[in-house]
Tab-separated table of C-alpha atoms in Angstrom:
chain	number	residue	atom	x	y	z
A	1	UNK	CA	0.871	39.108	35.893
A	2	UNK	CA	-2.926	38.699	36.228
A	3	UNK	CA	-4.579	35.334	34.924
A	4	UNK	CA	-6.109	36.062	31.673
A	5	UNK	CA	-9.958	35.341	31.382
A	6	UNK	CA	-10.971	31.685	30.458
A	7	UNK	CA	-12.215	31.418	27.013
A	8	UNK	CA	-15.890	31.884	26.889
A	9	UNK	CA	-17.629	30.420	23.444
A	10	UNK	CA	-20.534	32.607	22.063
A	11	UNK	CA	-24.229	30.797	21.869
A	12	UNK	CA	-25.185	29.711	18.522
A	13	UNK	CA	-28.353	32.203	18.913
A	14	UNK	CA	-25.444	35.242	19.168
A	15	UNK	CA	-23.241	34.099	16.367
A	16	UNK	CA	-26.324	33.357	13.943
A	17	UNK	CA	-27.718	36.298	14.856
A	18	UNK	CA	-24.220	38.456	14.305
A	19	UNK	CA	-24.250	37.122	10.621
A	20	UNK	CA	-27.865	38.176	9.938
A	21	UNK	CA	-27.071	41.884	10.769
A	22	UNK	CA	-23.782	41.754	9.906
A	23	UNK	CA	-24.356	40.164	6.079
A	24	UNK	CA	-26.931	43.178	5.687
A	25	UNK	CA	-24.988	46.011	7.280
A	26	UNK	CA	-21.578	45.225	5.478
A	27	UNK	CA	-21.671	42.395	3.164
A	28	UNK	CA	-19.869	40.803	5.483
A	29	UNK	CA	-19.674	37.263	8.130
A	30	UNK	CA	-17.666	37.311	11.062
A	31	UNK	CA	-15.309	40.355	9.416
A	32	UNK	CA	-14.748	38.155	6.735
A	33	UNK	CA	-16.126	39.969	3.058
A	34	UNK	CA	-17.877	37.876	0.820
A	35	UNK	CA	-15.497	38.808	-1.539
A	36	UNK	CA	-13.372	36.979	0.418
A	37	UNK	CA	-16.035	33.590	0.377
A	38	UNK	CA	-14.771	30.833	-1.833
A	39	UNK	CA	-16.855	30.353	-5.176
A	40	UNK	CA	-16.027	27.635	-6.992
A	41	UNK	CA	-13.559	28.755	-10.394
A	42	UNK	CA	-15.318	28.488	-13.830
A	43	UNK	CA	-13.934	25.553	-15.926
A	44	UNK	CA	-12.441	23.687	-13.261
A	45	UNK	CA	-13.334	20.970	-10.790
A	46	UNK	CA	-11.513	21.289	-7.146
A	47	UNK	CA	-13.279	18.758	-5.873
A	48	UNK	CA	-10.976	15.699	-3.991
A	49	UNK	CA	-11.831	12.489	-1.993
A	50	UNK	CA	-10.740	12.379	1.588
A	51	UNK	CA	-10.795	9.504	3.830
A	52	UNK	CA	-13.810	8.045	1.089
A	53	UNK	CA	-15.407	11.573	1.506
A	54	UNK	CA	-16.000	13.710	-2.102
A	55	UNK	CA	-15.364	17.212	-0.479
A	56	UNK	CA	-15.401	20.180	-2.588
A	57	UNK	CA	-11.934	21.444	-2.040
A	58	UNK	CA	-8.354	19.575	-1.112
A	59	UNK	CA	-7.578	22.657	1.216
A	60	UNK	CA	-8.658	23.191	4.865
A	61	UNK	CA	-7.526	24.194	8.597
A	62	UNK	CA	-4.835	22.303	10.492
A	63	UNK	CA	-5.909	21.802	13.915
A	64	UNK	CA	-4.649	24.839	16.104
A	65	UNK	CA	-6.313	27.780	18.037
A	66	UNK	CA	-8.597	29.157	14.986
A	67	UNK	CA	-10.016	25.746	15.078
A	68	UNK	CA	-11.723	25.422	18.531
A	69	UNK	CA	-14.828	27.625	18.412
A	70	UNK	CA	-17.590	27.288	15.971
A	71	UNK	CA	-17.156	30.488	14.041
A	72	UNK	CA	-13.847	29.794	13.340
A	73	UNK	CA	-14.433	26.869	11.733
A	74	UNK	CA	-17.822	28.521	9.706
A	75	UNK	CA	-15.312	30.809	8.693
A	76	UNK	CA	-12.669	28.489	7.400
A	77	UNK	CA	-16.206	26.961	5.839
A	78	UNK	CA	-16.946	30.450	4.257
A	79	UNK	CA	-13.067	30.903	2.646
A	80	UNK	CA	-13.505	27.446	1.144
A	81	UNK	CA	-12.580	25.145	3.845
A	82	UNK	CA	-13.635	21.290	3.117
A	83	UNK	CA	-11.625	19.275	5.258
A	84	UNK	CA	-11.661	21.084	9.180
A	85	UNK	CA	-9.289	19.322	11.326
A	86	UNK	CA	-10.475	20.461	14.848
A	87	UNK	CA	-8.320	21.583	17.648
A	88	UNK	CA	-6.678	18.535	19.282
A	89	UNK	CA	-8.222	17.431	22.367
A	90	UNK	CA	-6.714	15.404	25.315
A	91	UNK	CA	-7.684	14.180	28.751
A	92	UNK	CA	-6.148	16.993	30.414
A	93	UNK	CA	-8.939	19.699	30.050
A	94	UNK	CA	-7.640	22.251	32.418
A	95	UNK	CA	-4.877	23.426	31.612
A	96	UNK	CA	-3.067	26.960	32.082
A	97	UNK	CA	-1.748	28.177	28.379
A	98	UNK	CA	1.128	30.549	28.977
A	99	UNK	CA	0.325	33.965	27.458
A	100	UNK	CA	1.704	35.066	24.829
A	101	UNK	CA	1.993	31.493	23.282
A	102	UNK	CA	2.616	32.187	19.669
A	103	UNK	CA	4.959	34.387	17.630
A	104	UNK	CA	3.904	35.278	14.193
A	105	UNK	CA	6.133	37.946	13.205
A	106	UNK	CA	8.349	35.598	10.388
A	107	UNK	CA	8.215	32.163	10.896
A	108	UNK	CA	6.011	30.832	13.499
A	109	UNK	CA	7.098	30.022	16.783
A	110	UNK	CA	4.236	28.703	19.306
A	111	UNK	CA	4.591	27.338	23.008
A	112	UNK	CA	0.638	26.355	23.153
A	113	UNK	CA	-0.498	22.930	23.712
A	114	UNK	CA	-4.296	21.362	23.308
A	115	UNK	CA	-7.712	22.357	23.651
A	116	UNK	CA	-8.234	25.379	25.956
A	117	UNK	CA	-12.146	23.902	26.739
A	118	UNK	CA	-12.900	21.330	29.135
A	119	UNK	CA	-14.177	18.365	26.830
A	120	UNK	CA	-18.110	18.736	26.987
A	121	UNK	CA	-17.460	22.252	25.718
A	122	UNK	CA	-15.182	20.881	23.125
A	123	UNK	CA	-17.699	18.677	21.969
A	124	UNK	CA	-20.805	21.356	22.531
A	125	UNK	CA	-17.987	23.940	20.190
A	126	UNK	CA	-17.851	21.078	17.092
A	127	UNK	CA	-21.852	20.397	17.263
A	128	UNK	CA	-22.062	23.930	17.024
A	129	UNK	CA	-19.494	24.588	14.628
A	130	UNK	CA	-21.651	21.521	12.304
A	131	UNK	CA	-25.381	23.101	13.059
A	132	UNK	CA	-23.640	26.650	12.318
A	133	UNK	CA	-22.035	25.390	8.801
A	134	UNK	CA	-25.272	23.368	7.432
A	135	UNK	CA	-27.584	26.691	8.380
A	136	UNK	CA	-25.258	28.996	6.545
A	137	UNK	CA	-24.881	26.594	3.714
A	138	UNK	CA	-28.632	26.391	3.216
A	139	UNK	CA	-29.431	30.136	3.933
A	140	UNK	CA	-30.537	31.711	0.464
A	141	UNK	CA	-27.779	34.567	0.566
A	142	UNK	CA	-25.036	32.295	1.243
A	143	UNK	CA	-25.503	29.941	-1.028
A	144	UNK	CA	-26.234	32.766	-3.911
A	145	UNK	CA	-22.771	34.055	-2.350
A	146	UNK	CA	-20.671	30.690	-2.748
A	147	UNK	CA	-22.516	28.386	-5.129
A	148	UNK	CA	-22.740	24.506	-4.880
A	149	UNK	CA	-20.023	24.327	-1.978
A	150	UNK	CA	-19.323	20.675	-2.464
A	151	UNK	CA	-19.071	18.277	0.107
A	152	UNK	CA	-17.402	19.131	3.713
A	153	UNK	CA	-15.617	16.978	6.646
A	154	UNK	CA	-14.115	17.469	10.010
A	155	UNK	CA	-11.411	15.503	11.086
A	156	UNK	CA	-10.753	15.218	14.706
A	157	UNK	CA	-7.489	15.585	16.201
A	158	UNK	CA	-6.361	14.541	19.496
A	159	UNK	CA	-3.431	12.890	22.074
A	160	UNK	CA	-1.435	12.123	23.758
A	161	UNK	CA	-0.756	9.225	24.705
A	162	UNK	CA	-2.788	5.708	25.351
A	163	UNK	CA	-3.871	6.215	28.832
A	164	UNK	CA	-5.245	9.665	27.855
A	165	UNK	CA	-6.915	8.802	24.776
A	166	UNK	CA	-8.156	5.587	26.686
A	167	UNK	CA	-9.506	6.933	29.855
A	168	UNK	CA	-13.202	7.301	30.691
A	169	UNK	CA	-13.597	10.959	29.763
A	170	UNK	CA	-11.806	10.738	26.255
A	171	UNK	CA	-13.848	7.867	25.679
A	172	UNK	CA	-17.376	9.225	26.531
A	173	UNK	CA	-16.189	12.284	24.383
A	174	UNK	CA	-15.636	10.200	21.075
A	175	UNK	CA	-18.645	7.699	21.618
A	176	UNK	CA	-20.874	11.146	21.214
A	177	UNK	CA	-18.647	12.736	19.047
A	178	UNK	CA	-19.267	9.522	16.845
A	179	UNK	CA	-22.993	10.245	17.671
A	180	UNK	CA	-23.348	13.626	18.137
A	181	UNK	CA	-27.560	13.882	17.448
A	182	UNK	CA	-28.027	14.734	21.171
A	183	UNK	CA	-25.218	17.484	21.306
A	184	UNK	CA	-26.469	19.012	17.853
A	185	UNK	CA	-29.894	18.809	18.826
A	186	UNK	CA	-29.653	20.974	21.803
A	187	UNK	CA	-28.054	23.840	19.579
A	188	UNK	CA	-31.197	23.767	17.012
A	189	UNK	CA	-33.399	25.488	19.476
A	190	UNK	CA	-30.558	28.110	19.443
A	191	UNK	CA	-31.289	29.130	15.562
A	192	UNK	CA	-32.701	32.502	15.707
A	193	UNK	CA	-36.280	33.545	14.634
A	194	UNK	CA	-34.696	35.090	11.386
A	195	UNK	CA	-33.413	31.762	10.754
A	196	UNK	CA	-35.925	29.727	12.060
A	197	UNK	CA	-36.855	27.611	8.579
A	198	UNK	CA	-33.328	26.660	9.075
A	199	UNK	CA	-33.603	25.171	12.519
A	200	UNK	CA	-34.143	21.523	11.235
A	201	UNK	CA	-31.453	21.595	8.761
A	202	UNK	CA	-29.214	17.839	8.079
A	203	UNK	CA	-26.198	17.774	10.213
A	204	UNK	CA	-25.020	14.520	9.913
A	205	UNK	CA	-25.206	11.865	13.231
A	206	UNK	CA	-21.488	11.217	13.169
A	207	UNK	CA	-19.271	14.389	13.211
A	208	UNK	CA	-15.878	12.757	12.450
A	209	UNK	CA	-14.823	10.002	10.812
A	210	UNK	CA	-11.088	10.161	10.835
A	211	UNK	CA	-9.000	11.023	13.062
A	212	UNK	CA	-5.847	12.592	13.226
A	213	UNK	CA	-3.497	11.573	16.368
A	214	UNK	CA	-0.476	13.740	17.991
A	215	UNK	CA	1.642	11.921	20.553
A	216	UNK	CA	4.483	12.937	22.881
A	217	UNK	CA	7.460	13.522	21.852
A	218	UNK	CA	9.195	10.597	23.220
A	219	UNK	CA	6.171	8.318	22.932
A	220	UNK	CA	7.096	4.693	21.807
A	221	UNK	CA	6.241	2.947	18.407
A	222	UNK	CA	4.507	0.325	20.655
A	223	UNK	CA	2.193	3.007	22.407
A	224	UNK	CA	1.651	4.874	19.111
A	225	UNK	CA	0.372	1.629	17.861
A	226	UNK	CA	-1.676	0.481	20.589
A	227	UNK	CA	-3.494	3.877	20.038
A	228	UNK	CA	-4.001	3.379	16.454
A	229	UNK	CA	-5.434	0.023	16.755
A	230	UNK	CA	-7.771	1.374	19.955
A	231	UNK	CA	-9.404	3.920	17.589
A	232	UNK	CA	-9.719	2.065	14.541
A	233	UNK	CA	-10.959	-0.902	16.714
A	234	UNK	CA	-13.491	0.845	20.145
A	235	UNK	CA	-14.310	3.741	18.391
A	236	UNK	CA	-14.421	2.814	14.343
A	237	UNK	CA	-12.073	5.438	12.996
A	238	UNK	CA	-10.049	5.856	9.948
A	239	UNK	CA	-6.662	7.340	11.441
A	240	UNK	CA	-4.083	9.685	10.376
A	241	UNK	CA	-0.089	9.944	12.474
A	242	UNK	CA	1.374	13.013	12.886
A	243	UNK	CA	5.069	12.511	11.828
A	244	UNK	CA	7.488	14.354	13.492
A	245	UNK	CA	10.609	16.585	11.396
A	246	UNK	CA	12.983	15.093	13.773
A	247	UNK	CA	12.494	11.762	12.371
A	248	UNK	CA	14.975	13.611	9.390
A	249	UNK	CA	18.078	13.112	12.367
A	250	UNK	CA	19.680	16.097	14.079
A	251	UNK	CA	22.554	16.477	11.588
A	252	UNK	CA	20.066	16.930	8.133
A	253	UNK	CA	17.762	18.916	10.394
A	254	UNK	CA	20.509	21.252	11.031
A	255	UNK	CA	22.233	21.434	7.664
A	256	UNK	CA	18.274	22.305	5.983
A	257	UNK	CA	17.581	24.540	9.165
A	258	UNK	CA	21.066	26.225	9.500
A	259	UNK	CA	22.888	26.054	6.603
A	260	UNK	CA	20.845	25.918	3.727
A	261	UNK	CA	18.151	27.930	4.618
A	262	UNK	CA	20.238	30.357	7.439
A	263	UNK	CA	17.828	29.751	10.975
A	264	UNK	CA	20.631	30.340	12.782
A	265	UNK	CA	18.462	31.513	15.686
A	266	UNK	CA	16.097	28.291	15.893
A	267	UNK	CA	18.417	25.888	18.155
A	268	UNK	CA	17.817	22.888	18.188
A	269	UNK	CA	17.133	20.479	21.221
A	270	UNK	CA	19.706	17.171	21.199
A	271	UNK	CA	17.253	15.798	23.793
A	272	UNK	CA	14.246	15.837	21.346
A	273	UNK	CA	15.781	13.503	18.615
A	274	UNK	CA	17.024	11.545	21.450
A	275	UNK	CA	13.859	10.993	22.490
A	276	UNK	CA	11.726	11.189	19.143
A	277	UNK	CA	10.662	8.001	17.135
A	278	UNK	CA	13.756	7.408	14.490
A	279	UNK	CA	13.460	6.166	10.950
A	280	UNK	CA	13.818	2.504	10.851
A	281	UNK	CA	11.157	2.677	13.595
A	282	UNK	CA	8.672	4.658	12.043
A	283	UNK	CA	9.068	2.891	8.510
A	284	UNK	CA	7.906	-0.321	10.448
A	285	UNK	CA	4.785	1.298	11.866
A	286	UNK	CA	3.736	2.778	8.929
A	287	UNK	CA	4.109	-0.938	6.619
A	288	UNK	CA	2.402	-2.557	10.213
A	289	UNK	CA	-0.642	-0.073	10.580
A	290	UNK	CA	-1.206	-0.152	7.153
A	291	UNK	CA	-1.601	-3.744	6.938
A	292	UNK	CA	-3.613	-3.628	10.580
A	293	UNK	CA	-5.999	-0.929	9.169
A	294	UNK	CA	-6.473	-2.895	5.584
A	295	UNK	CA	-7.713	-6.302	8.000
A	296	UNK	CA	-10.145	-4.093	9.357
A	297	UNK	CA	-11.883	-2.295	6.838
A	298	UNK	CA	-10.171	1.464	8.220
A	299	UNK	CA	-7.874	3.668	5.916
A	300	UNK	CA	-4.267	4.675	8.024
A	301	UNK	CA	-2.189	7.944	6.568
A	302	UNK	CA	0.612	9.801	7.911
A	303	UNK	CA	0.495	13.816	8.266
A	304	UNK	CA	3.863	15.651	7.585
A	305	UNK	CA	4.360	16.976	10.157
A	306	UNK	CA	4.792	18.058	13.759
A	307	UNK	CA	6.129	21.199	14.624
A	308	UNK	CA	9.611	20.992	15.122
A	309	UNK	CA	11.288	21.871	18.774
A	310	UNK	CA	13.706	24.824	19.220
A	311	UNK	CA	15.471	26.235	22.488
A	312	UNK	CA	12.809	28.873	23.243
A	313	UNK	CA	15.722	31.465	23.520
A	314	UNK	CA	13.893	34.645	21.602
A	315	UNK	CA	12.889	36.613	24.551
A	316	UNK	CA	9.088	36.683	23.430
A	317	UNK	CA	7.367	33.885	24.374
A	318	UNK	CA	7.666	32.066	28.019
A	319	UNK	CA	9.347	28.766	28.350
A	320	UNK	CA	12.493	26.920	27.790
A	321	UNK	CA	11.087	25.339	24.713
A	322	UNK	CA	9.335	26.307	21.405
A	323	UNK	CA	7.359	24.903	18.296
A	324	UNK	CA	9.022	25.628	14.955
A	325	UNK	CA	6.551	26.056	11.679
A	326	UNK	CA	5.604	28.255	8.840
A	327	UNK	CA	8.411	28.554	6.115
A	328	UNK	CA	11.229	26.089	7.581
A	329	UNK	CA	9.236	23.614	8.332
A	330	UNK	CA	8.031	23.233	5.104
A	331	UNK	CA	11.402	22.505	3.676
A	332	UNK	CA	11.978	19.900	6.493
A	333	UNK	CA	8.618	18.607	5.635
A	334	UNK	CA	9.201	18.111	1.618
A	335	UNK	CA	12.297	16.390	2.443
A	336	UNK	CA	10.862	14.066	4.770
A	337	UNK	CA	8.609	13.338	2.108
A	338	UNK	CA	11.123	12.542	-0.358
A	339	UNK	CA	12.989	10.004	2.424
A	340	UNK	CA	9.330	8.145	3.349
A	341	UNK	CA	8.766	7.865	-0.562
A	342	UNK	CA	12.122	6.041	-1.186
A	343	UNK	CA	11.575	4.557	1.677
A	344	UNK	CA	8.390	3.058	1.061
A	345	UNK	CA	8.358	2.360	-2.897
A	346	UNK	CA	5.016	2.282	-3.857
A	347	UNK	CA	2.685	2.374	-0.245
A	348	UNK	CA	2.408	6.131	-0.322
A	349	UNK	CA	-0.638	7.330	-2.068
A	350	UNK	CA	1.080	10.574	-4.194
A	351	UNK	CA	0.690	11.533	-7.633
A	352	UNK	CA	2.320	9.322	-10.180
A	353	UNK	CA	2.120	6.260	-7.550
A	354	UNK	CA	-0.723	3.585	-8.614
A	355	UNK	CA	-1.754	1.350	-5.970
A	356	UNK	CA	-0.449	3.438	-2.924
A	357	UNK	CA	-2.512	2.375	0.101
A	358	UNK	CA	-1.318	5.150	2.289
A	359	UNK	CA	-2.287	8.484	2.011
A	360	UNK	CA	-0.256	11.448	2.878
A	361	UNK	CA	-1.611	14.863	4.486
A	362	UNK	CA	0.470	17.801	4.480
A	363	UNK	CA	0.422	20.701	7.123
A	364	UNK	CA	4.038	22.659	6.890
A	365	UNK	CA	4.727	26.457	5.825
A	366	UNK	CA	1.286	25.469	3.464
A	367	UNK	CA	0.934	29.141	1.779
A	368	UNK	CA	-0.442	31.269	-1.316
A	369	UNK	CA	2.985	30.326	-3.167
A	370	UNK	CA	3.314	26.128	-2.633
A	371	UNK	CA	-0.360	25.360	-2.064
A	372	UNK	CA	-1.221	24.089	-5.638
A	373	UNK	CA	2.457	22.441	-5.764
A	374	UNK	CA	1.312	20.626	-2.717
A	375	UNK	CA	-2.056	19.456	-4.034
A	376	UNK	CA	-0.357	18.297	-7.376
A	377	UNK	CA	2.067	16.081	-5.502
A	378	UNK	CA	-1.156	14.244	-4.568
A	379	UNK	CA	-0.949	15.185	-0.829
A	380	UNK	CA	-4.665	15.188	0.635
A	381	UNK	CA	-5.968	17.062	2.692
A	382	UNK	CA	-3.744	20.177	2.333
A	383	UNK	CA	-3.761	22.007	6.051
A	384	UNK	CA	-2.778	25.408	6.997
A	385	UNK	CA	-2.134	26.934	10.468
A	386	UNK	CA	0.133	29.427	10.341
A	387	UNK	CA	-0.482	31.502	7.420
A	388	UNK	CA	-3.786	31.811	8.999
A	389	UNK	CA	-2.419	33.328	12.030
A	390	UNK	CA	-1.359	36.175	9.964
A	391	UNK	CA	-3.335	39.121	8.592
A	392	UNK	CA	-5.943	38.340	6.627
A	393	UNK	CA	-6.836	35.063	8.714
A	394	UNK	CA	-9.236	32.991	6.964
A	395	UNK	CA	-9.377	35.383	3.238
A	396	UNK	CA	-5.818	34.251	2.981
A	397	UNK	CA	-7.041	30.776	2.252
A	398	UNK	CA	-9.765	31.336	-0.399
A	399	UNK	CA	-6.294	33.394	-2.298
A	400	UNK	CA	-5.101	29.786	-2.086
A	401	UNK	CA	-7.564	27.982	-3.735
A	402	UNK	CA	-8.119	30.977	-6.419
A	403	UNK	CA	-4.264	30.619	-7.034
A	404	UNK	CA	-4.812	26.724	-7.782
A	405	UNK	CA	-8.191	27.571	-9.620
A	406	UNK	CA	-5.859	29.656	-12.119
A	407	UNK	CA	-3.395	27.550	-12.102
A	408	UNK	CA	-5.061	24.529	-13.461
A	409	UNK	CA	-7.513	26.353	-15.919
A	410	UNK	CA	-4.045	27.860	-16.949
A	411	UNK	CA	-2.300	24.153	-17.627
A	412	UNK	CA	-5.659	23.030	-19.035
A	413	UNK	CA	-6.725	20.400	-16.194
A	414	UNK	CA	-10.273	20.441	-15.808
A	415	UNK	CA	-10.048	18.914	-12.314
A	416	UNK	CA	-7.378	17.490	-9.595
A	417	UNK	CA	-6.464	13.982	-11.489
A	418	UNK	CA	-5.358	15.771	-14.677
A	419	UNK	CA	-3.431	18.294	-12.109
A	420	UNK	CA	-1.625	15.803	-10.521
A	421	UNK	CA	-1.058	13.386	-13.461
C-alpha cells in the first residue's frame, strides 16, 4: 500500500483569499453556507464563562482531526464555536497514522493518535487559525452575517506523559504558544490585498490559557500529577484531565456497553482496566489537584471522557486495538458523572451545586438531541468530535446551539443560569 501524502496546511494568503471569492460566488466559507453560520437567537443569552473567559457560546470542538488546521477551526468559529480545543500535541511529531483511522458509519470507532504536524507547524496552524478568526470576525460581511459573536477561546490539548510534555521541544512549543506575537505576526503579511485593512487586526499575545491533558493509558496518578503541577507551575496554565470510561470498572462497563445498550460487537480489553487509573485513585487526584491549583491561583477540571478501548476486531480499520465514542460513550460518560458527583459531594461545579470548585467538561456522543441537556447539567465547555465527523461537519453544530436557543426561549430562560437552575 503506498504511503499517503503528508498533510500540507494551506497559507493564510490562500485560505483568506478562498473566502473572498467564495462568500461572493456562493454565499458561502469553506463549503460551509451562511445559513449554516451561528447568529445569536432573539430573546436569549448563550453566553457562558470558561476557565474566567465570557465566551459567547458553551459549545465548541473537542480536540481531534477537524481541529488541526486553521480553517477548521474558522469554521467551527463560523457554526458558533467559542471554546476550540486544538488537536492534542505531543513530543513525538513524526509519526505514521495508519490509514483508514476512523470509522464513522454508527458509532465511532478511531485508531488515530496526536497531531499529524511536526510542532512548529502545529504552532504556525493555531497562530493562523487566531489571525484567520479575528479577520473574519471583523470583516464587514461576516459580522453583518453572525452579529456580535461574543467572546472566543482555544484550549490546548496535549500528552502524554511527563517526559514528553517536559522535554525541550514541548517546552519551547508552549513558552510561544503562551506568547505567540512572533508566530501571529509572521501570518499578518499573509492577509490578502482584499483584506488588507484587516491585516493589523487584535489577536491576543497568549493563544491558550487552559489546557486540557490526555495521558497513557496506564499512566500513574503520581505522573498525572507531576504533569499537572508542571503546567500550572513552568508554563502558568489553568488545566483540565481527561478521565477515562474505564475508571467505571470492567463489569459496569460491560453491563452499560453489552447489556443495556446491546454493543455486543465492541469487546472490551481486560488489559486496559488493568492498567487504567481506578476510582479510589482518581477521587484522590481530583480532591489533591484541586487544592494544589486553588494555592496557586490556577482553576483544575476534569473532562468526561476518553475514548474507551475495544478489540479492534471489525475488519475496517488496521490494528489490534480501537477507540470507542459517539452514542455509547455518552452513556458511559453520564454515568461516570453520576459516580464522581456522589463521590465528590459538593467539589464538582454542576448545576444545582453552590460552591463547586471543580468544573466539569463534557466530550461523549455530544449531539443535536443531548446538547442542551448537557449544558443544563452545568457541564462547561460542551465538546463535540464525532458528530462532526459526519455529514454536515461543522453546520451540524450551529443545529445544536439553535436547538438550545429554542429550547430555552421555549422554558422562558433568558440566558444559561436560569437554564440550568
Amino acid at each position: 500500500m503506498n504511503r499517503p501524502p503528508a498533510l500540507t496546511p494551506w497559507p493564510l494568503r490562500d485560505l483568506l483569499g478562498r473566502a473572498v471569492v467564495e462568500l461572493d460566488a456562493r454565499g458561502a466559507i469553506f463549503d460551509l453556507p451562511a445559513g449554516k453560520w451561528h447568529r445569536p437567537p432573539d430573546g436569549v443569552d448563550l453566553a457562558d464563562t470558561v476557565g474566567g473567559h465570557v465566551v459567547g457560546t458553551p459549545l465548541g470542538p473537542a480536540a481531534g482531526p477537524h481541529t488541526q488546521l486553521a480553517q477548521n477551526l474558522a469554521l467551527s468559529w463560523l457554526a458558533g464555536a467559542r471554546t476550540l480545543e486544538l488537536k492534542t500535541v505531543q513530543v513525538l511529531d513524526e509519526l505514521e497514522i495508519p490509514r483508514p483511522c476512523i470509522d464513522m458509519a454508527a458509532e465511532g470507532y478511531n485508531v488515530e493518535w496526536s497531531q499529524e504536524l511536526r510542532l512548529d507547524e502545529s504552532l504556525s496552524e493555531y497562530a493562523k487559525a487566531a489571525l484567520l478568526i479575528a479577520v473574519l470576525r471583523a470583516w464587514e460581511p461576516v459580522r453583518a452575517a453572525v452579529g456580535e459573536p461574543g467572546g472566543h477561546v482555544f484550549e490546548l490539548s496535549c500528552g502524554y506523559d511527563l517526559a514528553g510534555v517536559r522535554s525541550a521541544p514541548m517546552a519551547a512549543f508552549l513558552d510561544r504558544l503562551g506568547d505567540a506575537r512572533t508566530a501571529v505576526d509572521a501570518q499578518r503579511r499573509e492577509v490578502p490585498r482584499p483584506l488588507a485593512a484587516l491585516r493589523d487586526v487584535e489577536v491576543p499575545a497568549r493563544l491558550c490559557t487552559g489546557a486540557t491533558l490526555s495521558t497513557f493509558h496506564g499512566c500513574p496518578p503520581g505522573e498525572i500529577e507531576d504533569i499537572v503541577r508542571h503546567l500550572m507551575t513552568r508554563h502558568g496554565l489553568d488545566v483540565t484531565v481527561k478521565l477515562n470510561p474505564t475508571l467505571l470498572g470492567p463489569d459496569a462497563v460491560a453491563a452499560i456497553l453489552h447489556d443495556r445498550l446491546g454493543y455486543h460487537d465492541a469487546a472490551l480489553v481486560p488489559q486496559a482496566f488493568a492498567e487504567d487509573l481506578v476510582m479510589d485513585r482518581a477521587l484522590e487526584l481530583v480532591a489533591r489537584l484541586a487544592d494544589f491549583a486553588r494555592a496557586q491561583g490556577r482553576r483544575f477540571g476534569v473532562k468526561l471522557t476518553n475514548t474507551l478501548v475495544v478489540a479492534n476486531d471489525r475488519g475496517r480499520l488496521p490494528g489490534e486495538r480501537a477507540y470507542l465514542s459517539g452514542a455509547p460513550l455518552h452513556v458511559l460518560a453520564a454515568t461516570l458523572l453520576a459516580e464522581l458527583d456522589a463521590r465528590l459531594p459538593g467539589r464538582l461545579a454542576l448545576a444545582g451545586r453552590p460552591g463547586g470548585e471543580v468544573p466539569v467538561s463534557f466530550s461523549a456522543g455530544i449531539e443535536r438531541g443531548n446538547a442542551a441537556e448537557a449544558v443544563a447539567l452545568g457541564l462547561g465547555p460542551v465538546t463535540v468530535c464525532s458528530d462532526l465527523l459526519k455529514p454536515g461537519g461543522y453546520g451540524r453544530l450551529s443545529g445544536m446551539l439553535r436547538r438550545l436557543g429554542d429550547e430555552m426561549r421555549a422554558a422562558g430562560c433568558a440566558d444559561l443560569a436560569a437554564w440550568r437552575a
